[in-house]
CSV table of C-alpha atoms and ligand atoms in Angstrom, one decimal:
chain,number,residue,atom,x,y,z
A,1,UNK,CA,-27.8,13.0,-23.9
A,2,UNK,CA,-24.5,14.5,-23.8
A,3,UNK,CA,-24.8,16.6,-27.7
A,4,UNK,CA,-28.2,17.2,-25.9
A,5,UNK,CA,-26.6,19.1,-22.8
A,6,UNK,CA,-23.8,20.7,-24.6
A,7,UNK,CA,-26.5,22.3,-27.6
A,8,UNK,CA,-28.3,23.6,-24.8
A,9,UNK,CA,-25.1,25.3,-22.9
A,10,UNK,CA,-23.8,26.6,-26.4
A,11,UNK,CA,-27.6,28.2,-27.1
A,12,UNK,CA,-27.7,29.7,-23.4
A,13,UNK,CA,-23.8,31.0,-23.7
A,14,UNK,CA,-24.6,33.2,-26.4
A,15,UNK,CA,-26.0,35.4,-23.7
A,16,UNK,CA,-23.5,35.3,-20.9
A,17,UNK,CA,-21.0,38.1,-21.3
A,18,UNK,CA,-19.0,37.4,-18.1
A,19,UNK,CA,-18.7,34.7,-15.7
A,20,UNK,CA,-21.5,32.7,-13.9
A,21,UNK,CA,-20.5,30.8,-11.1
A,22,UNK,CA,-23.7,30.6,-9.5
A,23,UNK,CA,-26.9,29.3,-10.2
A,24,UNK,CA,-30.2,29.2,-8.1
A,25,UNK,CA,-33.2,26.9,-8.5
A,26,UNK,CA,-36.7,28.8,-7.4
A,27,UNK,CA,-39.2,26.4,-6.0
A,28,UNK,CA,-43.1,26.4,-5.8
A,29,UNK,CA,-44.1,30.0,-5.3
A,30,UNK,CA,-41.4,31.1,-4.9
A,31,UNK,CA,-40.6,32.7,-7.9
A,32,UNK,CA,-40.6,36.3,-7.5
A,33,UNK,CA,-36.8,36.0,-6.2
A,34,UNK,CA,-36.2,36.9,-9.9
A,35,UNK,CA,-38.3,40.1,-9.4
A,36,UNK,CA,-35.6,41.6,-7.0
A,37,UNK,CA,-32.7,40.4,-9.8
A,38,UNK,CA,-31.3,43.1,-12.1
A,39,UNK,CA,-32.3,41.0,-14.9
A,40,UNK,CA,-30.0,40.9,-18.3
A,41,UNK,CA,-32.1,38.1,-20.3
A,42,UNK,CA,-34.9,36.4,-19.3
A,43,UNK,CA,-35.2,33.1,-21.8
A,44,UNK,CA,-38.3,30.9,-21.9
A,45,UNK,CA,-37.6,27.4,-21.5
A,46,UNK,CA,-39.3,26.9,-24.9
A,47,UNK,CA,-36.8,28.8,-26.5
A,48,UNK,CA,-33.8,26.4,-25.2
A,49,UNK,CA,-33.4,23.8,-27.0
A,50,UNK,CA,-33.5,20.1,-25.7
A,51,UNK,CA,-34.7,21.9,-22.4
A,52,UNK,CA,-38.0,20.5,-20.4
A,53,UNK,CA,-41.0,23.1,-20.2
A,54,UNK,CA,-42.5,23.0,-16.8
A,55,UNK,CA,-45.8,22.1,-16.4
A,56,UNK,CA,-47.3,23.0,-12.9
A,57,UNK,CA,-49.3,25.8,-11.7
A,58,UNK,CA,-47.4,28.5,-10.1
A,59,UNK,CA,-44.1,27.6,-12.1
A,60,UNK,CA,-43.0,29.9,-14.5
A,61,UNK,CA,-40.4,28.7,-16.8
A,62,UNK,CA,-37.7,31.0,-17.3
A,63,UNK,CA,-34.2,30.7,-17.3
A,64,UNK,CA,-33.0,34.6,-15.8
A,65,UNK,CA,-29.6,35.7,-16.7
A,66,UNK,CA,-28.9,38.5,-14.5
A,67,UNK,CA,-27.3,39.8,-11.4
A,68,UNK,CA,-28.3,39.1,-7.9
A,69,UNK,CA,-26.5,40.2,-4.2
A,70,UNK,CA,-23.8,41.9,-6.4
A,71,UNK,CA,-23.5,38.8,-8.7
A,72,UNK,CA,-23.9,37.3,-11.7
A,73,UNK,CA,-26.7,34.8,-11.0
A,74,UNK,CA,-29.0,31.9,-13.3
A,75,UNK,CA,-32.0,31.7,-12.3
A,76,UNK,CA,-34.5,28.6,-12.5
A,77,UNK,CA,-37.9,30.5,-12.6
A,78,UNK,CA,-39.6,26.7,-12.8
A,79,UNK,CA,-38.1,23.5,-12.1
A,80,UNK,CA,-38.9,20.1,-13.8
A,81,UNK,CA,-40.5,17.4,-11.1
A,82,UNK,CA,-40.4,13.3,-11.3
A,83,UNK,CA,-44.1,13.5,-10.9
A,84,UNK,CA,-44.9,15.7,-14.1
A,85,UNK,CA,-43.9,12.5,-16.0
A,86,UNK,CA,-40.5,13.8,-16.5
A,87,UNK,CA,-37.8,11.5,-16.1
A,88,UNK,CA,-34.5,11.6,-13.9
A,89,UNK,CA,-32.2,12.3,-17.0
A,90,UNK,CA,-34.6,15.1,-17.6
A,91,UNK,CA,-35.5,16.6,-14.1
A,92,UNK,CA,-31.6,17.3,-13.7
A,93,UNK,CA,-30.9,18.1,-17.3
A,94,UNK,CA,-30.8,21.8,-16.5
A,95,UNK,CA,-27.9,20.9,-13.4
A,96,UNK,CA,-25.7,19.4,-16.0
A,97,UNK,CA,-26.6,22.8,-18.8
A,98,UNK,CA,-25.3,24.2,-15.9
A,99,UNK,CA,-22.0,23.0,-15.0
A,100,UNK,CA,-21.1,23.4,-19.1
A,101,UNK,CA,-21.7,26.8,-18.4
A,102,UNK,CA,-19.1,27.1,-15.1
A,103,UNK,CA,-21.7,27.2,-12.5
A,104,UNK,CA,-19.6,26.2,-9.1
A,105,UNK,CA,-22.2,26.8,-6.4
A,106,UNK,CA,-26.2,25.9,-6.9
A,107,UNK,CA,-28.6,27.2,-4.5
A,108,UNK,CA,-31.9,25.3,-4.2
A,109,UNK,CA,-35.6,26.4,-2.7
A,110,UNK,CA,-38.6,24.9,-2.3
A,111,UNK,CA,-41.6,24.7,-0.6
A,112,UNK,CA,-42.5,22.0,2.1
A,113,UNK,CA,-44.6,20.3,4.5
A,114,UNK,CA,-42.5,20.7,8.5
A,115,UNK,CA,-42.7,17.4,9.5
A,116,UNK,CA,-40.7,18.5,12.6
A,117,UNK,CA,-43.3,19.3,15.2
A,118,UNK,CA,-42.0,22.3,16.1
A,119,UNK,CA,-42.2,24.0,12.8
A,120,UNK,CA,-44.7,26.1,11.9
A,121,UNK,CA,-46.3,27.6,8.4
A,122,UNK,CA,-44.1,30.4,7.4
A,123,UNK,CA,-40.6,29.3,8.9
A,124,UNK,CA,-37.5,28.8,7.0
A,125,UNK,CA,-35.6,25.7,7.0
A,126,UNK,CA,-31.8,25.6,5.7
A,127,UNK,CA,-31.0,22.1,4.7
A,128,UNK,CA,-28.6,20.5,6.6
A,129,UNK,CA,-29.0,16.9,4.9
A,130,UNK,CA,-31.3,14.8,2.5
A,131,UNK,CA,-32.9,11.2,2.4
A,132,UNK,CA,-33.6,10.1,-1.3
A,133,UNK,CA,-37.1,8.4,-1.0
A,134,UNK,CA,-37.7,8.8,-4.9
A,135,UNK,CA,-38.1,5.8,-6.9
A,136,UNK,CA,-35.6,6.3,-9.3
A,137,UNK,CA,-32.1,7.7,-8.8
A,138,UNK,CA,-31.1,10.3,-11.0
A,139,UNK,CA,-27.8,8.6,-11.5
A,140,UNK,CA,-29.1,5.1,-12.9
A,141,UNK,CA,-27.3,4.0,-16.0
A,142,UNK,CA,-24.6,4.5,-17.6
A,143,UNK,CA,-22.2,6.8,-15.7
A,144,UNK,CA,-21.6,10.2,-17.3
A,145,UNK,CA,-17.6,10.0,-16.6
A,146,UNK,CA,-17.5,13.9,-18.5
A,147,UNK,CA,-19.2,14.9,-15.2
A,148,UNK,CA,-18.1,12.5,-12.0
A,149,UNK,CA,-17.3,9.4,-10.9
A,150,UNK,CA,-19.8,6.1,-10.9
A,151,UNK,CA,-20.0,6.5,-7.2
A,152,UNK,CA,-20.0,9.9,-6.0
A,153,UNK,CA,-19.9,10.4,-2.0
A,154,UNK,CA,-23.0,12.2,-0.5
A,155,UNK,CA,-21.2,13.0,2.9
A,156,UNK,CA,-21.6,16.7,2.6
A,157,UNK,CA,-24.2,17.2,-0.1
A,158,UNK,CA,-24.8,21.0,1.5
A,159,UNK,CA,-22.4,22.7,2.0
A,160,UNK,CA,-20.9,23.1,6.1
A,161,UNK,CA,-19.2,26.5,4.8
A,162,UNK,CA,-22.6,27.7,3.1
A,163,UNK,CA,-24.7,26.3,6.3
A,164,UNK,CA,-22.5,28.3,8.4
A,165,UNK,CA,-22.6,31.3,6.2
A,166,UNK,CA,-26.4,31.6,6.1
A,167,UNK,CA,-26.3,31.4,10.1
A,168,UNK,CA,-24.5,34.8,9.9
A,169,UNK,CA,-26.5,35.9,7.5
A,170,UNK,CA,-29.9,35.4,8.9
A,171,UNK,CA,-28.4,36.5,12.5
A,172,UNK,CA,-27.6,40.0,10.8
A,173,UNK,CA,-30.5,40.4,9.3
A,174,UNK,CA,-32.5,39.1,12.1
A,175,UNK,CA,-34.3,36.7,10.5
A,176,UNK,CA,-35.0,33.6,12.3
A,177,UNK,CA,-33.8,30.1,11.1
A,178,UNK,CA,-34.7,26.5,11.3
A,179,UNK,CA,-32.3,24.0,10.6
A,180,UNK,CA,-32.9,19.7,8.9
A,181,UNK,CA,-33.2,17.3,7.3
A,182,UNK,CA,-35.5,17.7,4.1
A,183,UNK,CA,-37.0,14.4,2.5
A,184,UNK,CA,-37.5,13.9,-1.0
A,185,UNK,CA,-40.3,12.0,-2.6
A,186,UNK,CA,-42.2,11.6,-5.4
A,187,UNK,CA,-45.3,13.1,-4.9
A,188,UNK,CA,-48.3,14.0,-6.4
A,189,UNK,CA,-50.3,13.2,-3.6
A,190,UNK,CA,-49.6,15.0,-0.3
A,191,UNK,CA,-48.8,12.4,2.3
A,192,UNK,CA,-50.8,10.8,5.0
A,193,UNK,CA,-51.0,11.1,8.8
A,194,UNK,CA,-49.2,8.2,8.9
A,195,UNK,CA,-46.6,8.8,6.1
A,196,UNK,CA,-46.1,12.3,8.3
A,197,UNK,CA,-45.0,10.3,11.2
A,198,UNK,CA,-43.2,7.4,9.9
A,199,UNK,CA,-41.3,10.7,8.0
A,200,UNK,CA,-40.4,11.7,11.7
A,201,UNK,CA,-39.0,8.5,12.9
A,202,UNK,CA,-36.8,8.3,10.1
A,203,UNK,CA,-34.9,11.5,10.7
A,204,UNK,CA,-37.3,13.8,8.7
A,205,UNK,CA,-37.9,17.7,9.5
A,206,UNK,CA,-39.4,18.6,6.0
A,207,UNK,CA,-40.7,16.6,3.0
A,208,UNK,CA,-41.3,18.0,-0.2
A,209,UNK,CA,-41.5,16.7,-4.1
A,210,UNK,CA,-38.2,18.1,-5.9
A,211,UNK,CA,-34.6,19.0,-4.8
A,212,UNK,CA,-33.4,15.6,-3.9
A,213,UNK,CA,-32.5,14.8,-7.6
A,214,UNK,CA,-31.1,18.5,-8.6
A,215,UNK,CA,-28.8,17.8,-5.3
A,216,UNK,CA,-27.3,14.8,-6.1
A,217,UNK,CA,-26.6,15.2,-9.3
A,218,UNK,CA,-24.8,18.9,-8.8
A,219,UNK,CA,-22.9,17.1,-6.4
A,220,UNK,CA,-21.8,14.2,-8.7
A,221,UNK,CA,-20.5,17.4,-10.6
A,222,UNK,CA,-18.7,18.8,-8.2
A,223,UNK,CA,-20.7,21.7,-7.1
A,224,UNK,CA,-21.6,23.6,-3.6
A,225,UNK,CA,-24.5,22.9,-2.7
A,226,UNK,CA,-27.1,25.2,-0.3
A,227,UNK,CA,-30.9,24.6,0.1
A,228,UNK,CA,-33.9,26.3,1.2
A,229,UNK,CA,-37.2,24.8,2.0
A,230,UNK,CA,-40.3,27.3,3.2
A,231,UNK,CA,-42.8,25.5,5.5
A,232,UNK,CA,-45.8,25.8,3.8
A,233,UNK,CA,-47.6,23.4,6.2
A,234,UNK,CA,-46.4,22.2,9.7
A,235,UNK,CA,-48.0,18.6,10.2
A,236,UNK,CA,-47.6,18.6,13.8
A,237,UNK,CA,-50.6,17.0,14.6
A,238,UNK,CA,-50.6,15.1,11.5
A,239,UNK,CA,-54.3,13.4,12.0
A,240,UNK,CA,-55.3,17.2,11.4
A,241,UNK,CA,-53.3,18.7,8.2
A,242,UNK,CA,-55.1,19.4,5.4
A,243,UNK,CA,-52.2,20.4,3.1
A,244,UNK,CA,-53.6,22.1,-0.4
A,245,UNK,CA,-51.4,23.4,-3.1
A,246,UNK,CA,-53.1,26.3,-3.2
A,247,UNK,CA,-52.4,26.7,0.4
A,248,UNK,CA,-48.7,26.0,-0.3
A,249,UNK,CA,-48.4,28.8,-2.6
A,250,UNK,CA,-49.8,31.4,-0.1
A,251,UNK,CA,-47.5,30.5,2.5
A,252,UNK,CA,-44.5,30.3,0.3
A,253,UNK,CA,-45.4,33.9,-1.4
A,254,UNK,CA,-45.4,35.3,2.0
A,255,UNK,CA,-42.2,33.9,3.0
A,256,UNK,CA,-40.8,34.7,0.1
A,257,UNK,CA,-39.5,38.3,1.0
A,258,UNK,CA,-36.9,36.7,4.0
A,259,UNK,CA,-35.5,34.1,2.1
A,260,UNK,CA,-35.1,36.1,-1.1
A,261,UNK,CA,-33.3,38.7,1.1
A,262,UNK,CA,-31.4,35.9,2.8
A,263,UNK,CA,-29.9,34.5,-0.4
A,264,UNK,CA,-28.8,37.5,-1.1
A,265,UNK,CA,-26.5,38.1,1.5
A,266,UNK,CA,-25.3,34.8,1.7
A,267,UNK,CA,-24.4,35.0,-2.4
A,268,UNK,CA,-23.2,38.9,-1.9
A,269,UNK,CA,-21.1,37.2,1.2
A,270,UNK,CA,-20.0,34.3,0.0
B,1,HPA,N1,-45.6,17.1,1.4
B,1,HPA,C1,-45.0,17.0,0.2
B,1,HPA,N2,-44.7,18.1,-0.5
B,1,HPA,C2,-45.0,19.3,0.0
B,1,HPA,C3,-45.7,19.4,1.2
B,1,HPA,C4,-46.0,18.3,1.9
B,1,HPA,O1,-46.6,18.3,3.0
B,1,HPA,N3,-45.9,20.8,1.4
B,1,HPA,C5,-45.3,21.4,0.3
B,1,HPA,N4,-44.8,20.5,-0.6
C-alpha cells in the first residue's frame, strides 16, 4: 500500500512547481469550486496511477492543480465513497497521496440531509464535530507508523482556529452560517423517518455518505481539518422527506456560489 501511495505522490509531483499546503475535497455537486480556481493542471484520475476512478453521477474525477484565494490549492473534483464498493484503504488513499505531497490543511464539502430541525434546503453547515457510523474504520489493520500513531486522538478533528476563522469570514461576507455535528454513514439508501430521528437523539444536525473517513484519516496524519456540508434536504418533519439524488444536486449547485466564495476567504485568510 505504501509503494502504492508514494508512486502516486511521485506521478502527481511532477506537476507541482511550488509548495502545496492545502488541499480541498469537493463533494456531491459541488464541483464547480474548481471553475473559480486559476487552474495549472487538471489530471484525470485515470491518469494517476494506483488512484481510484470515481464512479457516481455528478462526480467528476479530477485532481486540479492550481491556485485558489491567493493559494496554491489540490483540488478533489470527485471523491471515492464506501458505498461504490471501494474500500476504506481506498476511499482515503488520495488523503495519504496527499500528505506525501506536504499538504498541512484539508478542507472537505459535501452535500447533506439537515437532520437538525431548524435547517433548511440551501443552508450551510460548518462542521464542528463527527460521529463515525460507517461499518468499517478506515484505520483497521496494521497501523501505517510512516503516517501516525495506532491510536490517534479525535478531540479536535476540525479545526477550533479554522471554525473560528470561517465565522469571520462568513460575517464579512454576510453570508449566513449554521454550525454541527455531521454524521457519517454508509449509504446508498437515504435514510428513514425513523433513522432521521434516532440521528437527532444522538447528537446529529447533518448526515451524509463520505467525509467521515477522509477526516480521520487526515487527522491520523496530522493535518487541519475544516468541513462543509450544504443541506440539500432538511428532514424536519422526517415522516414527509422525500430525499432524491437528483434533488441533492440542485440544491447543492445552487449553494454552491456562497460556500465556494467562503472557502476562499477562509484559505486567502488563513
Ligand atoms: N442522507 C444521507 N446522505 C445525504 C442526504 C441524506 O438525507 N442528503 C444528501 N446526502
Amino acid at each position: 500500500m505504501l509503494k502504492k501511495i508514494k508512486d502516486s505522490a511521485d506521478f502527481i509531483r511532477k506537476y507541482l512547481d511550488e509548495e502545496y499546503e492545502t488541499a480541498i475535497i469537493l463533494g456531491s455537486g459541488l464541483g464547480a469550486l474548481a471553475d473559480s480556481m486559476e487552474v495549472h493542471h487538471r489530471l484525470p484520475y485515470k491518469e494517476i496511477p494506483f488512484f481510484p476512478v470515481s464512479t457516481v453521477e455528478g462526480h467528476s474525477g479530477n485532481l486540479i492543480i492550481g491556485k485558489f484565494g491567493g493559494r496554491n490549492v489540490i483540488a478533489m473534483q470527485g471523491r471515492f465513497h464506501y458505498y461504490e464498493g471501494y474500500s476504506m484503504k481506498e476511499v482515503t488513499f488520495p488523503i495519504r497521496v496527499m500528505k506525501l505531497l506536504g499538504v498541512k490543511h484539508l478542507f472537505v464539502s459535501n452535500a447533506a440531509g439537515g437532520v437538525n430541525p431548524t435547517f433548511r434546503a440551501g443552508d450551510l453547515m460548518v462542521i464542528t464535530d463527527h460521529i463515525n457510523l460507517f461499518p468499517e474504520h478506515p484505520l483497521r489493520g496494521k497501523n501505517m507508523d510512516e503516517f501516525g500513531a495506532r491510536f490517534p486522538s479525535m478531540t479536535e478533528a476540525y479545526s477550533k482556529r479554522l471554525i473560528r476563522l470561517s465565522e469571520t469570514c462568513a460575517d464579512a461576507l454576510g453570508i449566513n452560517i449554521k454550525k454541527g455535528v455531521f454524521v457519517g454513514l454508509q449509504g446508498p439508501s437515504f435514510e428513514t423517518p425513523a433513522e432521521y430521528k434516532w440521528l437527532r437523539i444522538i447528537g446529529g444536525d447533518a448526515v451524509a455518505m463520505s467525509t467521515v473517513p477522509e477526516v480521520i484519516v487526515a487527522r491520523h496524519c496530522g493535518m487541519e481539518c475544516f468541513g462543509m456540508s450544504v443541506i440539500t434536504n432538511a428532514t424536519a418533519s422526517p415522516e414527509e422527506i422525500t430525499t432524491s439524488h437528483t434533488e441533492v444536486q440542485d440544491v447543492s449547485n445552487s449553494s454552491q456560489p456562497a460556500m465556494t466564495a467562503l472557502f476562499r476567504e477562509i484559505i486567502s485568510r488563513m
